[in-house]
mmCIF file of C-alpha atoms in Angstrom:
data_model
loop_
_atom_site.group_PDB
_atom_site.id
_atom_site.type_symbol
_atom_site.label_atom_id
_atom_site.label_comp_id
_atom_site.label_asym_id
_atom_site.label_seq_id
_atom_site.Cartn_x
_atom_site.Cartn_y
_atom_site.Cartn_z
ATOM 1 C CA MET A 332 115.119 94.576 63.397
ATOM 2 C CA ILE A 333 118.753 95.543 64.114
ATOM 3 C CA ASP A 334 117.408 97.218 67.144
ATOM 4 C CA ASP A 335 115.657 94.274 68.425
ATOM 5 C CA LEU A 336 118.663 92.122 67.756
ATOM 6 C CA PHE A 337 120.864 94.457 69.824
ATOM 7 C CA GLU A 338 118.394 94.536 72.642
ATOM 8 C CA PHE A 339 118.215 90.563 72.338
ATOM 9 C CA THR A 340 122.100 90.329 72.498
ATOM 10 C CA ARG A 341 122.127 92.887 75.553
ATOM 11 C CA THR A 342 119.417 90.844 77.395
ATOM 12 C CA SER A 343 120.941 87.556 76.852
ATOM 13 C CA GLY A 344 124.556 88.575 77.759
ATOM 14 C CA GLY A 345 123.582 89.019 81.543
ATOM 15 C CA MET A 346 123.266 92.691 81.379
ATOM 16 C CA GLY A 347 123.257 94.726 84.579
ATOM 17 C CA LEU A 348 119.808 95.482 86.075
ATOM 18 C CA ARG A 349 119.094 98.665 87.945
ATOM 19 C CA LEU A 350 116.868 97.283 90.610
ATOM 20 C CA ALA A 351 114.431 99.121 92.706
ATOM 21 C CA PRO A 352 111.028 98.329 94.385
ATOM 22 C CA ILE A 353 108.449 98.511 91.740
ATOM 23 C CA ASN A 354 104.545 98.551 92.340
ATOM 24 C CA LEU A 355 103.251 96.077 89.604
ATOM 25 C CA ALA A 356 99.653 97.326 89.971
ATOM 26 C CA GLN A 357 100.688 100.870 89.340
ATOM 27 C CA MET A 358 103.019 99.945 86.525
ATOM 28 C CA LEU A 359 100.337 97.939 84.677
ATOM 29 C CA ALA A 360 97.503 100.720 85.328
ATOM 30 C CA GLN A 361 100.131 103.167 83.711
ATOM 31 C CA LEU A 362 100.657 100.893 80.689
ATOM 32 C CA ALA A 363 96.969 100.303 80.130
ATOM 33 C CA ALA A 364 96.473 104.125 80.065
ATOM 34 C CA GLN A 365 99.482 104.251 77.720
ATOM 35 C CA PHE A 366 97.976 101.942 75.282
ATOM 36 C CA ARG A 367 94.549 103.511 75.393
ATOM 37 C CA LEU A 368 94.735 105.005 72.090
ATOM 38 C CA GLN A 369 96.123 101.743 70.354
ATOM 39 C CA PHE A 370 92.924 100.005 72.081
ATOM 40 C CA GLU A 371 90.631 102.545 70.512
ATOM 41 C CA GLN A 372 92.210 102.334 66.956
ATOM 42 C CA ALA A 373 91.865 98.693 67.118
ATOM 43 C CA GLU A 374 88.215 98.887 68.384
ATOM 44 C CA MET A 375 89.112 96.776 71.417
ATOM 45 C CA GLU A 376 88.593 97.117 75.165
ATOM 46 C CA CYS A 377 91.145 96.660 77.780
ATOM 47 C CA LEU A 378 89.952 94.922 81.009
ATOM 48 C CA LEU A 379 92.212 95.677 83.839
ATOM 49 C CA THR A 380 91.915 93.499 87.110
ATOM 50 C CA LEU A 381 94.450 94.640 89.815
ATOM 51 C CA PRO A 382 94.393 93.776 93.492
ATOM 52 C CA ASP A 383 93.857 96.577 96.345
ATOM 53 C CA HIS A 384 97.145 95.958 97.908
ATOM 54 C CA PRO A 385 100.514 96.717 96.322
ATOM 55 C CA ASN A 386 102.480 93.775 94.594
ATOM 56 C CA ILE A 387 106.043 95.041 95.051
ATOM 57 C CA VAL A 388 108.845 93.448 93.142
ATOM 58 C CA GLU A 389 112.539 94.258 93.095
ATOM 59 C CA ALA A 390 112.997 94.821 89.518
ATOM 60 C CA ASP A 391 114.530 97.143 86.631
ATOM 61 C CA GLY A 392 111.372 99.258 85.692
ATOM 62 C CA ASP A 393 112.494 100.178 82.205
ATOM 63 C CA LYS A 394 113.394 96.512 81.395
ATOM 64 C CA LEU A 395 110.159 95.177 83.022
ATOM 65 C CA VAL A 396 108.076 97.825 80.892
ATOM 66 C CA ARG A 397 109.706 96.311 77.817
ATOM 67 C CA VAL A 398 108.190 92.877 78.542
ATOM 68 C CA PHE A 399 104.753 94.115 79.344
ATOM 69 C CA GLU A 400 104.653 96.675 76.336
ATOM 70 C CA ASN A 401 105.645 93.739 74.101
ATOM 71 C CA LEU A 402 102.876 91.420 75.586
ATOM 72 C CA ILE A 403 100.188 94.052 75.198
ATOM 73 C CA VAL A 404 101.322 94.918 71.528
ATOM 74 C CA ASN A 405 101.023 91.395 70.615
ATOM 75 C CA ALA A 406 97.666 91.025 72.371
ATOM 76 C CA ILE A 407 96.346 93.967 70.412
ATOM 77 C CA GLN A 408 97.693 92.687 66.998
ATOM 78 C CA TYR A 409 96.989 89.218 67.168
ATOM 79 C CA GLY A 410 93.630 89.353 69.088
ATOM 80 C CA LYS A 411 91.767 91.957 67.175
ATOM 81 C CA ASP A 412 88.946 89.485 66.268
ATOM 82 C CA GLY A 413 88.184 88.995 70.111
ATOM 83 C CA ARG A 414 87.795 92.867 70.691
ATOM 84 C CA GLN A 415 89.165 92.435 74.161
ATOM 85 C CA VAL A 416 92.341 92.334 76.143
ATOM 86 C CA ASP A 417 92.577 91.175 79.868
ATOM 87 C CA ILE A 418 95.331 92.379 81.960
ATOM 88 C CA ALA A 419 95.149 90.739 85.355
ATOM 89 C CA LEU A 420 97.666 90.876 88.505
ATOM 90 C CA SER A 421 97.379 88.589 91.435
ATOM 91 C CA ASN A 422 99.661 86.644 93.965
ATOM 92 C CA SER A 423 100.555 83.041 94.029
ATOM 93 C CA ASP A 424 100.859 80.922 97.152
ATOM 94 C CA SER A 425 104.487 80.533 96.376
ATOM 95 C CA GLY A 426 105.288 84.383 97.236
ATOM 96 C CA GLN A 427 105.006 85.444 93.408
ATOM 97 C CA ALA A 428 103.169 88.260 91.555
ATOM 98 C CA VAL A 429 101.478 86.757 88.667
ATOM 99 C CA VAL A 430 100.670 88.869 85.464
ATOM 100 C CA GLU A 431 98.193 87.485 82.890
ATOM 101 C CA ILE A 432 97.689 89.281 79.629
ATOM 102 C CA THR A 433 94.912 87.584 77.573
ATOM 103 C CA ASN A 434 93.520 88.073 74.179
ATOM 104 C CA TYR A 435 90.769 86.540 72.465
ATOM 105 C CA GLY A 436 90.378 85.063 68.896
ATOM 106 C CA GLU A 437 92.037 82.314 66.790
ATOM 107 C CA PRO A 438 93.878 80.067 69.252
ATOM 108 C CA LEU A 439 97.557 79.245 68.556
ATOM 109 C CA PRO A 440 98.208 75.533 67.726
ATOM 110 C CA ALA A 441 99.557 73.451 70.418
ATOM 111 C CA SER A 442 102.831 72.946 68.363
ATOM 112 C CA VAL A 443 103.509 76.462 68.286
ATOM 113 C CA ILE A 444 103.639 77.128 72.222
ATOM 114 C CA PRO A 445 106.925 75.800 72.718
ATOM 115 C CA LEU A 446 108.510 77.860 69.913
ATOM 116 C CA LEU A 447 107.107 81.162 70.891
ATOM 117 C CA PHE A 448 109.914 82.237 73.104
ATOM 118 C CA GLU A 449 112.801 81.337 70.629
ATOM 119 C CA ARG A 450 114.781 83.803 68.675
ATOM 120 C CA PHE A 451 113.411 84.716 65.320
ATOM 121 C CA TYR A 452 110.142 82.663 65.600
ATOM 122 C CA ARG A 453 107.097 84.164 64.104
ATOM 123 C CA GLY A 454 103.649 82.630 64.315
ATOM 124 C CA GLU A 455 102.947 84.715 60.951
ATOM 125 C CA GLN A 456 105.618 83.307 58.646
ATOM 126 C CA SER A 457 105.492 86.013 55.758
ATOM 127 C CA ARG A 458 108.484 87.968 57.560
ATOM 128 C CA SER A 459 106.642 91.167 56.562
ATOM 129 C CA ARG A 460 106.907 94.034 59.040
ATOM 130 C CA ASN A 461 103.342 95.029 58.144
ATOM 131 C CA THR A 462 102.077 91.694 59.736
ATOM 132 C CA GLY A 463 104.504 91.146 62.532
ATOM 133 C CA GLY A 464 107.857 92.136 63.960
ATOM 134 C CA SER A 465 111.320 90.655 63.840
ATOM 135 C CA GLY A 466 110.358 87.415 65.789
ATOM 136 C CA LEU A 467 112.651 88.609 68.941
ATOM 137 C CA GLY A 468 110.040 90.463 71.149
ATOM 138 C CA LEU A 469 109.269 87.403 73.017
ATOM 139 C CA ALA A 470 112.856 86.052 73.234
ATOM 140 C CA ILE A 471 113.811 89.471 74.737
ATOM 141 C CA ALA A 472 111.066 89.365 77.023
ATOM 142 C CA LYS A 473 111.973 85.783 78.173
ATOM 143 C CA ASN A 474 115.605 86.997 78.855
ATOM 144 C CA ILE A 475 114.440 90.132 80.775
ATOM 145 C CA VAL A 476 111.869 87.977 82.926
ATOM 146 C CA GLU A 477 114.602 85.345 83.510
ATOM 147 C CA LEU A 478 117.071 87.990 84.628
ATOM 148 C CA HIS A 479 114.577 88.817 87.368
ATOM 149 C CA ASN A 480 114.432 85.388 88.411
ATOM 150 C CA GLY A 481 111.079 84.995 86.940
ATOM 151 C CA ALA A 482 109.249 83.063 84.406
ATOM 152 C CA ILE A 483 107.054 83.462 81.360
ATOM 153 C CA SER A 484 104.822 81.070 79.671
ATOM 154 C CA ALA A 485 101.813 80.885 77.219
ATOM 155 C CA THR A 486 98.759 78.905 76.848
ATOM 156 C CA SER A 487 96.102 78.973 74.022
ATOM 157 C CA VAL A 488 92.861 77.249 74.382
ATOM 158 C CA GLN A 489 89.434 77.677 73.025
ATOM 159 C CA GLY A 490 89.965 81.129 71.681
ATOM 160 C CA ARG A 491 91.856 82.600 74.662
ATOM 161 C CA THR A 492 95.502 83.118 74.660
ATOM 162 C CA THR A 493 97.275 84.112 77.704
ATOM 163 C CA PHE A 494 100.908 85.041 78.568
ATOM 164 C CA THR A 495 101.693 84.670 82.069
ATOM 165 C CA VAL A 496 104.627 86.396 83.886
ATOM 166 C CA ARG A 497 105.697 85.304 87.216
ATOM 167 C CA LEU A 498 107.870 87.554 89.249
ATOM 168 C CA PRO A 499 109.302 86.870 92.885
ATOM 169 C CA LEU A 500 107.689 89.383 95.307
ATOM 170 C CA LYS A 501 110.019 91.577 97.285
ATOM 171 C CA LYS A 502 110.131 90.276 100.840
#
């Protein structure tokens, strides 16, 4: 929890970013491969949907990886009953790369959605490290995405929970 608190403090304090062109399709493919063992252990399948063309963003790769790792870990942890995680990348009409990470299973109550990105909020309230993290992961992800002039959101309907990250495409 201390490491997460330090990371939250760094990301909310306007830390400097080491920007470089990042191909999001390649990054997401590498992350899906990196999590292959965790998917297998959870008896889950990862369905990766990537465009044929590169989606280049100007970003700090290490920080962006932290965002997507957090979202994938959460999807595995909280979506085990659904047996599948979808990772999809597309472009919006407004010049943004759109990454959606979806898990299936018990939907989140509508009252919880606005709280997900707040510090120390946990959907699982026991605070046990066995059943969840520090409650800082999504707050850190939000800070990092916003430092990249992007946005992060969540929806949960009919057994499908999706976290959406929008980042400006490099011009």
